[in-house]
mmCIF file of C-alpha atoms in Angstrom:
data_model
loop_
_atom_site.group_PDB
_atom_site.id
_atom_site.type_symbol
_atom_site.label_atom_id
_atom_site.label_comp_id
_atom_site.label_asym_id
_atom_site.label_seq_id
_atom_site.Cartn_x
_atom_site.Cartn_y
_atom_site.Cartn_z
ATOM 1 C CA UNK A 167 7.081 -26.951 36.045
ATOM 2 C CA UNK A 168 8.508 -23.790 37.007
ATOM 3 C CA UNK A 169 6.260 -21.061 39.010
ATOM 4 C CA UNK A 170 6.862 -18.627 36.141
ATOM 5 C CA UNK A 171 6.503 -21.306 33.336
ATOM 6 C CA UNK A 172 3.007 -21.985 35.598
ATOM 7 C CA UNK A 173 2.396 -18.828 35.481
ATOM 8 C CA UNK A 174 2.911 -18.164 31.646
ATOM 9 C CA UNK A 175 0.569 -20.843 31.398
ATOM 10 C CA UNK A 176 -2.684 -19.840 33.497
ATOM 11 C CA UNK A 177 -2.329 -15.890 31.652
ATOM 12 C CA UNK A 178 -2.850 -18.025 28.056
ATOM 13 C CA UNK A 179 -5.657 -19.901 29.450
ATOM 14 C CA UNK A 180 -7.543 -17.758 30.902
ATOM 15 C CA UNK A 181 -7.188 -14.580 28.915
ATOM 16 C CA UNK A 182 -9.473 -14.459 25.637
ATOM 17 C CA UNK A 183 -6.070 -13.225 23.738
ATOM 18 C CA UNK A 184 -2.640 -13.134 24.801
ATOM 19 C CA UNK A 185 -0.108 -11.032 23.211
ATOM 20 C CA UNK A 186 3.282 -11.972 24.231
ATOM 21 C CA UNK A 187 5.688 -8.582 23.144
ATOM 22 C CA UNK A 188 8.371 -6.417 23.579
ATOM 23 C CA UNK A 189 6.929 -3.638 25.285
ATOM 24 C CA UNK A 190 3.385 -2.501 26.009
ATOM 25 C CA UNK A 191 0.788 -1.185 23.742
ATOM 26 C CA UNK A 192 1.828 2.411 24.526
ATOM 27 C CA UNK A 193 5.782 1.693 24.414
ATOM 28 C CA UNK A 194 6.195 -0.831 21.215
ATOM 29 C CA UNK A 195 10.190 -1.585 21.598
ATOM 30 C CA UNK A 196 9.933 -4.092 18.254
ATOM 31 C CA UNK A 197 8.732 -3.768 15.255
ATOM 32 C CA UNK A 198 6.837 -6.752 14.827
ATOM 33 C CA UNK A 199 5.894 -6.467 18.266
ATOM 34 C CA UNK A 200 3.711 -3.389 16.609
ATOM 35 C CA UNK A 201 2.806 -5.442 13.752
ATOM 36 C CA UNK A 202 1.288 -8.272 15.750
ATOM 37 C CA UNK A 203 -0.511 -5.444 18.111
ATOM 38 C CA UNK A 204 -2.163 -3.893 14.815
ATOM 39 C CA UNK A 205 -3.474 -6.985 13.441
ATOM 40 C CA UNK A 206 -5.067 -7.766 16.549
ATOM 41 C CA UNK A 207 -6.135 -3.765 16.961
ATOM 42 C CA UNK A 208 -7.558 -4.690 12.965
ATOM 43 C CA UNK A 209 -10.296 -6.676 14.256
ATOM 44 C CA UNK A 210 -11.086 -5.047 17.305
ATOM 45 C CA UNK A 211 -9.854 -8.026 19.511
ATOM 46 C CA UNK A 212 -9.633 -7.429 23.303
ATOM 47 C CA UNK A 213 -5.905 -7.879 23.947
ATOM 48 C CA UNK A 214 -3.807 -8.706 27.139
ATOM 49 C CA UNK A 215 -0.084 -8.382 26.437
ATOM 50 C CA UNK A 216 2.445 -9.486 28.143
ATOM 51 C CA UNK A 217 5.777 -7.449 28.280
ATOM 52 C CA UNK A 218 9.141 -10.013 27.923
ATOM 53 C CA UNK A 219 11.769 -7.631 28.756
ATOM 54 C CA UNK A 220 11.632 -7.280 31.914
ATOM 55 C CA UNK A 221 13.392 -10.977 32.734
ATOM 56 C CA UNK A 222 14.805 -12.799 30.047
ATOM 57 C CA UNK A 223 13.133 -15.851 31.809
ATOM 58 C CA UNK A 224 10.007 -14.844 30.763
ATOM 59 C CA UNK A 225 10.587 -15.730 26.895
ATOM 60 C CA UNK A 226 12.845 -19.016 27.495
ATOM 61 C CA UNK A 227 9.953 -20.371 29.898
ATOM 62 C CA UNK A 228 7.136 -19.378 27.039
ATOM 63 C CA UNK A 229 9.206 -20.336 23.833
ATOM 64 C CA UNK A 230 9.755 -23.697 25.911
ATOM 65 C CA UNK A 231 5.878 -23.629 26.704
ATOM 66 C CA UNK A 232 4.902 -23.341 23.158
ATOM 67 C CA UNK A 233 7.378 -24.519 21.118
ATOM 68 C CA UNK A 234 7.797 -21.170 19.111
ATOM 69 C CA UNK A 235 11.056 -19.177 19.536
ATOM 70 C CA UNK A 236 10.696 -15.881 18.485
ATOM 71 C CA UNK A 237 8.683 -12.854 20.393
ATOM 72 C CA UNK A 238 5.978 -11.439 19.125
ATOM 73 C CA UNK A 239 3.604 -15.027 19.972
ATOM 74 C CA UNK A 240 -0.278 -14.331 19.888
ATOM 75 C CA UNK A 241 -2.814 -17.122 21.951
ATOM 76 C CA UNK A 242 -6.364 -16.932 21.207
ATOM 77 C CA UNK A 243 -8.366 -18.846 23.058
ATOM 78 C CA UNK A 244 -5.404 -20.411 24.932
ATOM 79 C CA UNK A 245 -4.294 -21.608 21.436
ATOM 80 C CA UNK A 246 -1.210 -20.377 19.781
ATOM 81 C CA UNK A 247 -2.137 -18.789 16.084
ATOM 82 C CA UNK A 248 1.446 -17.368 15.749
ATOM 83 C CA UNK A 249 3.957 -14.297 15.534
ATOM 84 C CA UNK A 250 3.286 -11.238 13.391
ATOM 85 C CA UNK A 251 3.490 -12.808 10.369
ATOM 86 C CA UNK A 252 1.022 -15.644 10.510
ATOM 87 C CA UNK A 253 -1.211 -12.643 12.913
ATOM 88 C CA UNK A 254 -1.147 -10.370 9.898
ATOM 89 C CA UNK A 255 -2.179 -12.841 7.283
ATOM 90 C CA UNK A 256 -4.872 -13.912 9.028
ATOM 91 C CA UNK A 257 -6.310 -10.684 9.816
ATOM 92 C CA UNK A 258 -6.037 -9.938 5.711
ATOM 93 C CA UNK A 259 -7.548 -13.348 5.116
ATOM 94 C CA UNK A 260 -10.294 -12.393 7.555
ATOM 95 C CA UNK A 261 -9.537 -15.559 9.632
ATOM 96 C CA UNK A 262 -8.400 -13.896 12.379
ATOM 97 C CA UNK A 263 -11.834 -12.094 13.413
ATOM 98 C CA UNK A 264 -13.061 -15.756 12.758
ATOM 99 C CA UNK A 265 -10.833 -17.559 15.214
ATOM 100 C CA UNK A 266 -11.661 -14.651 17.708
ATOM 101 C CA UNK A 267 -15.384 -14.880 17.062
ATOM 102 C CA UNK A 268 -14.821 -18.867 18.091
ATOM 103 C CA UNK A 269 -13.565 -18.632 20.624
ATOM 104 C CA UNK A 270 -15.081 -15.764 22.210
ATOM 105 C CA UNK A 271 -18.112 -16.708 21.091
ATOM 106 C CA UNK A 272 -21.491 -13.883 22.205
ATOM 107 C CA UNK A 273 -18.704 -12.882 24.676
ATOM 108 C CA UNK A 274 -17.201 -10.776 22.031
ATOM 109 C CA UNK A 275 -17.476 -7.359 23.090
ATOM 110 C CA UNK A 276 -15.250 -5.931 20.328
ATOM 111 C CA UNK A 277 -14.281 -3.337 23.419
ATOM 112 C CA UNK A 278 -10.602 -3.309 21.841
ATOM 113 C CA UNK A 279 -9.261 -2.943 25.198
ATOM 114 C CA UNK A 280 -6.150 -3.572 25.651
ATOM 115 C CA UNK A 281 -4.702 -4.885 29.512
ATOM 116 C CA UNK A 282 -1.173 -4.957 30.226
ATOM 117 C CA UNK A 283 -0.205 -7.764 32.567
ATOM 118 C CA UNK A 284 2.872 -9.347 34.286
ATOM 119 C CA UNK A 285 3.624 -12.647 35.167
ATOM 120 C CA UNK A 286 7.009 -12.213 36.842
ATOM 121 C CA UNK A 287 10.146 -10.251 36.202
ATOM 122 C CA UNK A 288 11.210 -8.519 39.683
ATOM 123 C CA UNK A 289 14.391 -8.590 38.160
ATOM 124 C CA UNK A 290 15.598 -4.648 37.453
ATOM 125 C CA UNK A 291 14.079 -3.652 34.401
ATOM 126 C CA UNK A 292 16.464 -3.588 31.811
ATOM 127 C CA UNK A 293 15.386 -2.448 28.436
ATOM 128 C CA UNK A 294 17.888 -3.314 25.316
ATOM 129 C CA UNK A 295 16.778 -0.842 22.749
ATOM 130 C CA UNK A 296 18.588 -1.869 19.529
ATOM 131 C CA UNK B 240 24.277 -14.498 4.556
ATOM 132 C CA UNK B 241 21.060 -14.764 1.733
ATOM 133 C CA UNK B 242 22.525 -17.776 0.000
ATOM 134 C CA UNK B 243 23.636 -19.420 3.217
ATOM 135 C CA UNK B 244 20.393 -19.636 4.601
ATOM 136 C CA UNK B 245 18.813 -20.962 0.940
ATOM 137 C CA UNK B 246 20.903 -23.344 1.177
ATOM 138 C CA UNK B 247 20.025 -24.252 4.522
ATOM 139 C CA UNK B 248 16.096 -24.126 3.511
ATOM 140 C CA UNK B 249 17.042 -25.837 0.158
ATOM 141 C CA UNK B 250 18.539 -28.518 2.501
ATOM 142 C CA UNK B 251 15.515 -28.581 4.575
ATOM 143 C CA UNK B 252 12.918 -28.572 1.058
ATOM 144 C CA UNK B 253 14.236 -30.365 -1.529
ATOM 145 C CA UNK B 254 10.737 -30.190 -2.808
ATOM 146 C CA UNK B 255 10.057 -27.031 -2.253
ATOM 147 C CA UNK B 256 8.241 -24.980 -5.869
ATOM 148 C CA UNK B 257 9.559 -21.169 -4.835
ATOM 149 C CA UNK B 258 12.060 -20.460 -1.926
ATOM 150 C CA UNK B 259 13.301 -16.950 -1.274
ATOM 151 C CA UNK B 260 15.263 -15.146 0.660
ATOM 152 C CA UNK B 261 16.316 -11.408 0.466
ATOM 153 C CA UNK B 262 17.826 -9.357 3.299
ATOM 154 C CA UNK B 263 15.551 -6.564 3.952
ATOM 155 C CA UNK B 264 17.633 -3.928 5.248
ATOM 156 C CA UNK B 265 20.463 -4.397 3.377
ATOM 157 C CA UNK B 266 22.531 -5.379 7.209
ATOM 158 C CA UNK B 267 22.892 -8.575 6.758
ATOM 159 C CA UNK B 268 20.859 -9.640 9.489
ATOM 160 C CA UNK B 269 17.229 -8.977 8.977
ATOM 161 C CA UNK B 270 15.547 -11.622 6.367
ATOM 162 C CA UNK B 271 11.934 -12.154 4.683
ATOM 163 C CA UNK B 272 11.879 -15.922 3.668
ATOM 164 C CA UNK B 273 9.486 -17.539 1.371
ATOM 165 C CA UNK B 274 8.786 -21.354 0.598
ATOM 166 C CA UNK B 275 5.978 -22.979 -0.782
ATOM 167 C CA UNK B 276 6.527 -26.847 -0.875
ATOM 168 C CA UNK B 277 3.676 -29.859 -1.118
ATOM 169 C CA UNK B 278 4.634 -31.262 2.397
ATOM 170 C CA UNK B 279 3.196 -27.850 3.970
ATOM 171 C CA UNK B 280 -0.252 -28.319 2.221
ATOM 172 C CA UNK B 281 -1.764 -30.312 5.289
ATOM 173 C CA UNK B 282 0.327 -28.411 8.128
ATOM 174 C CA UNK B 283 -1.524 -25.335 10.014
ATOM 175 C CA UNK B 284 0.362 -22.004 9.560
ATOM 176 C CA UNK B 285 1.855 -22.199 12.924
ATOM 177 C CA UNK B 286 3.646 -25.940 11.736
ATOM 178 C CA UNK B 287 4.900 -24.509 8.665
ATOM 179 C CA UNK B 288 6.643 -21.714 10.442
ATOM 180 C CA UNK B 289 8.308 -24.283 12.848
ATOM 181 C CA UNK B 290 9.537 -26.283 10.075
ATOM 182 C CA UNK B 291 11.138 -23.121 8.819
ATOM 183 C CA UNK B 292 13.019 -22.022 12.143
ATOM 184 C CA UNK B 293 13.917 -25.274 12.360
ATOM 185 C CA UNK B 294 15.593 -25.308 9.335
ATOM 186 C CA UNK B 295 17.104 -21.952 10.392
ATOM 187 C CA UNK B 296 17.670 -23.017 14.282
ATOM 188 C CA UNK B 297 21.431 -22.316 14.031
ATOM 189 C CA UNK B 298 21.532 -18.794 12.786
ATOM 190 C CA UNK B 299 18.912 -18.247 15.064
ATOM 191 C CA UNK B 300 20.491 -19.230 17.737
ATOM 192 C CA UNK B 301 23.726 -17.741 17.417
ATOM 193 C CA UNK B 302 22.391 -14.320 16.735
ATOM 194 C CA UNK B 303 23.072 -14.286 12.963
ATOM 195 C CA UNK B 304 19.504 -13.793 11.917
ATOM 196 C CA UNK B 305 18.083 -10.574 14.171
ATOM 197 C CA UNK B 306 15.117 -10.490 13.113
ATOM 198 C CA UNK B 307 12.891 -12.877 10.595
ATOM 199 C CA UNK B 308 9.982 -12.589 8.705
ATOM 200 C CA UNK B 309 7.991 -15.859 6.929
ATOM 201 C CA UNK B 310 5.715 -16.572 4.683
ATOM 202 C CA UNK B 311 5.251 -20.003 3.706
ATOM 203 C CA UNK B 312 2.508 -21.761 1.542
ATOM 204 C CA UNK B 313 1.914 -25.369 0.728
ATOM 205 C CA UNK B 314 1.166 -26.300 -2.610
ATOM 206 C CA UNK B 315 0.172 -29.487 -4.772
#
């Protein structure tokens, strides 16, 4: 397994949610990048995104990682639940704030902080803005 | 482009009770897709969608489809 693809890997495990995404929570460069973000805002979730532009590596090693092939992907509880469509059912269903309650059990602070991380991408950032 | 990929996901579910597809800008390349067939009734959310871009894994691939939406429902 690749060091990246490793890496990719230990950020969905060990972070309560995961928000793969083009961008960052203060720079949204997709549209359902923002979609996926405000579900997961909805229900007061404490998110860690992960930007995907920097290196294009970053979203061929996670699509192959989770079988899914399309950017936005949110992991909750180290478990994909899906990209903004699936993320903004469930938050209208109400089944989002239950798969967060599970698997954040007492530990759910409902902070709604939100933690940009990186798990690679020296490369020179290089930002297509369509 | 819209009746190239229903036929694709008519290919893919036969079965399927509603399947939809309308471009939502108008460009030809963005697309909100809806099918509700029987075989999704037992599938999470998150297997239903695969099914679907796997249906669609070509124009996917070669950039035809920019940017899709889903929403998919099994039913008896």
């Amino acid at each position: 397994m690749s060091e990246l693809r490793e890496k990719i890997r230990e950020t969905i495990e060990s972070e309560p949610v995961v928000l793969f995404m083009k961008g960052t929570p203060e720079q949204v460069y997709c549209g359902n990048s923002g979609r996926a973000l405000e579900a997961l805002r909805s229900v007061g979730a404490p998110v860690t995104t992960v930007d995907v532009l920097p290196d294009p590596r970053i979203r061929q090693e996670l699509s192959a990682l989770s079988n899914w092939p399309t950017i936005p992907q949110v992991f909750v509880g180290g478990e994909l639940v899906g990209g903004a469509d699936i993320v903004q059912e469930l938050a209208e269903t109400g089944e989002l704030k239950q798969k967060l309650d599970a698997a954040l059990g007492d530990a759910n602070p409902d902070t709604r902080t939100e933690r940009v991380v990186q798990v690679g991408g020296t490369h020179t950032p290089f930002r297509f803005v369509p | 482009m819209s009746a190239r990929l229903e036929e694709l996901l008519r290919h893919a579910f036969p079965d399927a009770t509603e399947l939809s597809v309308s471009d939502r800008t108008g460009g030809g390349d963005h697309f909100q897709v809806t099918v509700a067939a029987p075989r999704f009734r037992d599938l999470s959310l998150v297997d239903q969608h695969r099914l679907v871009y796997d249906a669609l894994a070509k124009p996917l691939a070669d950039g035809t489809i920019h940017e899709l939406r889903i929403k998919t429902r099994g039913e008896r």
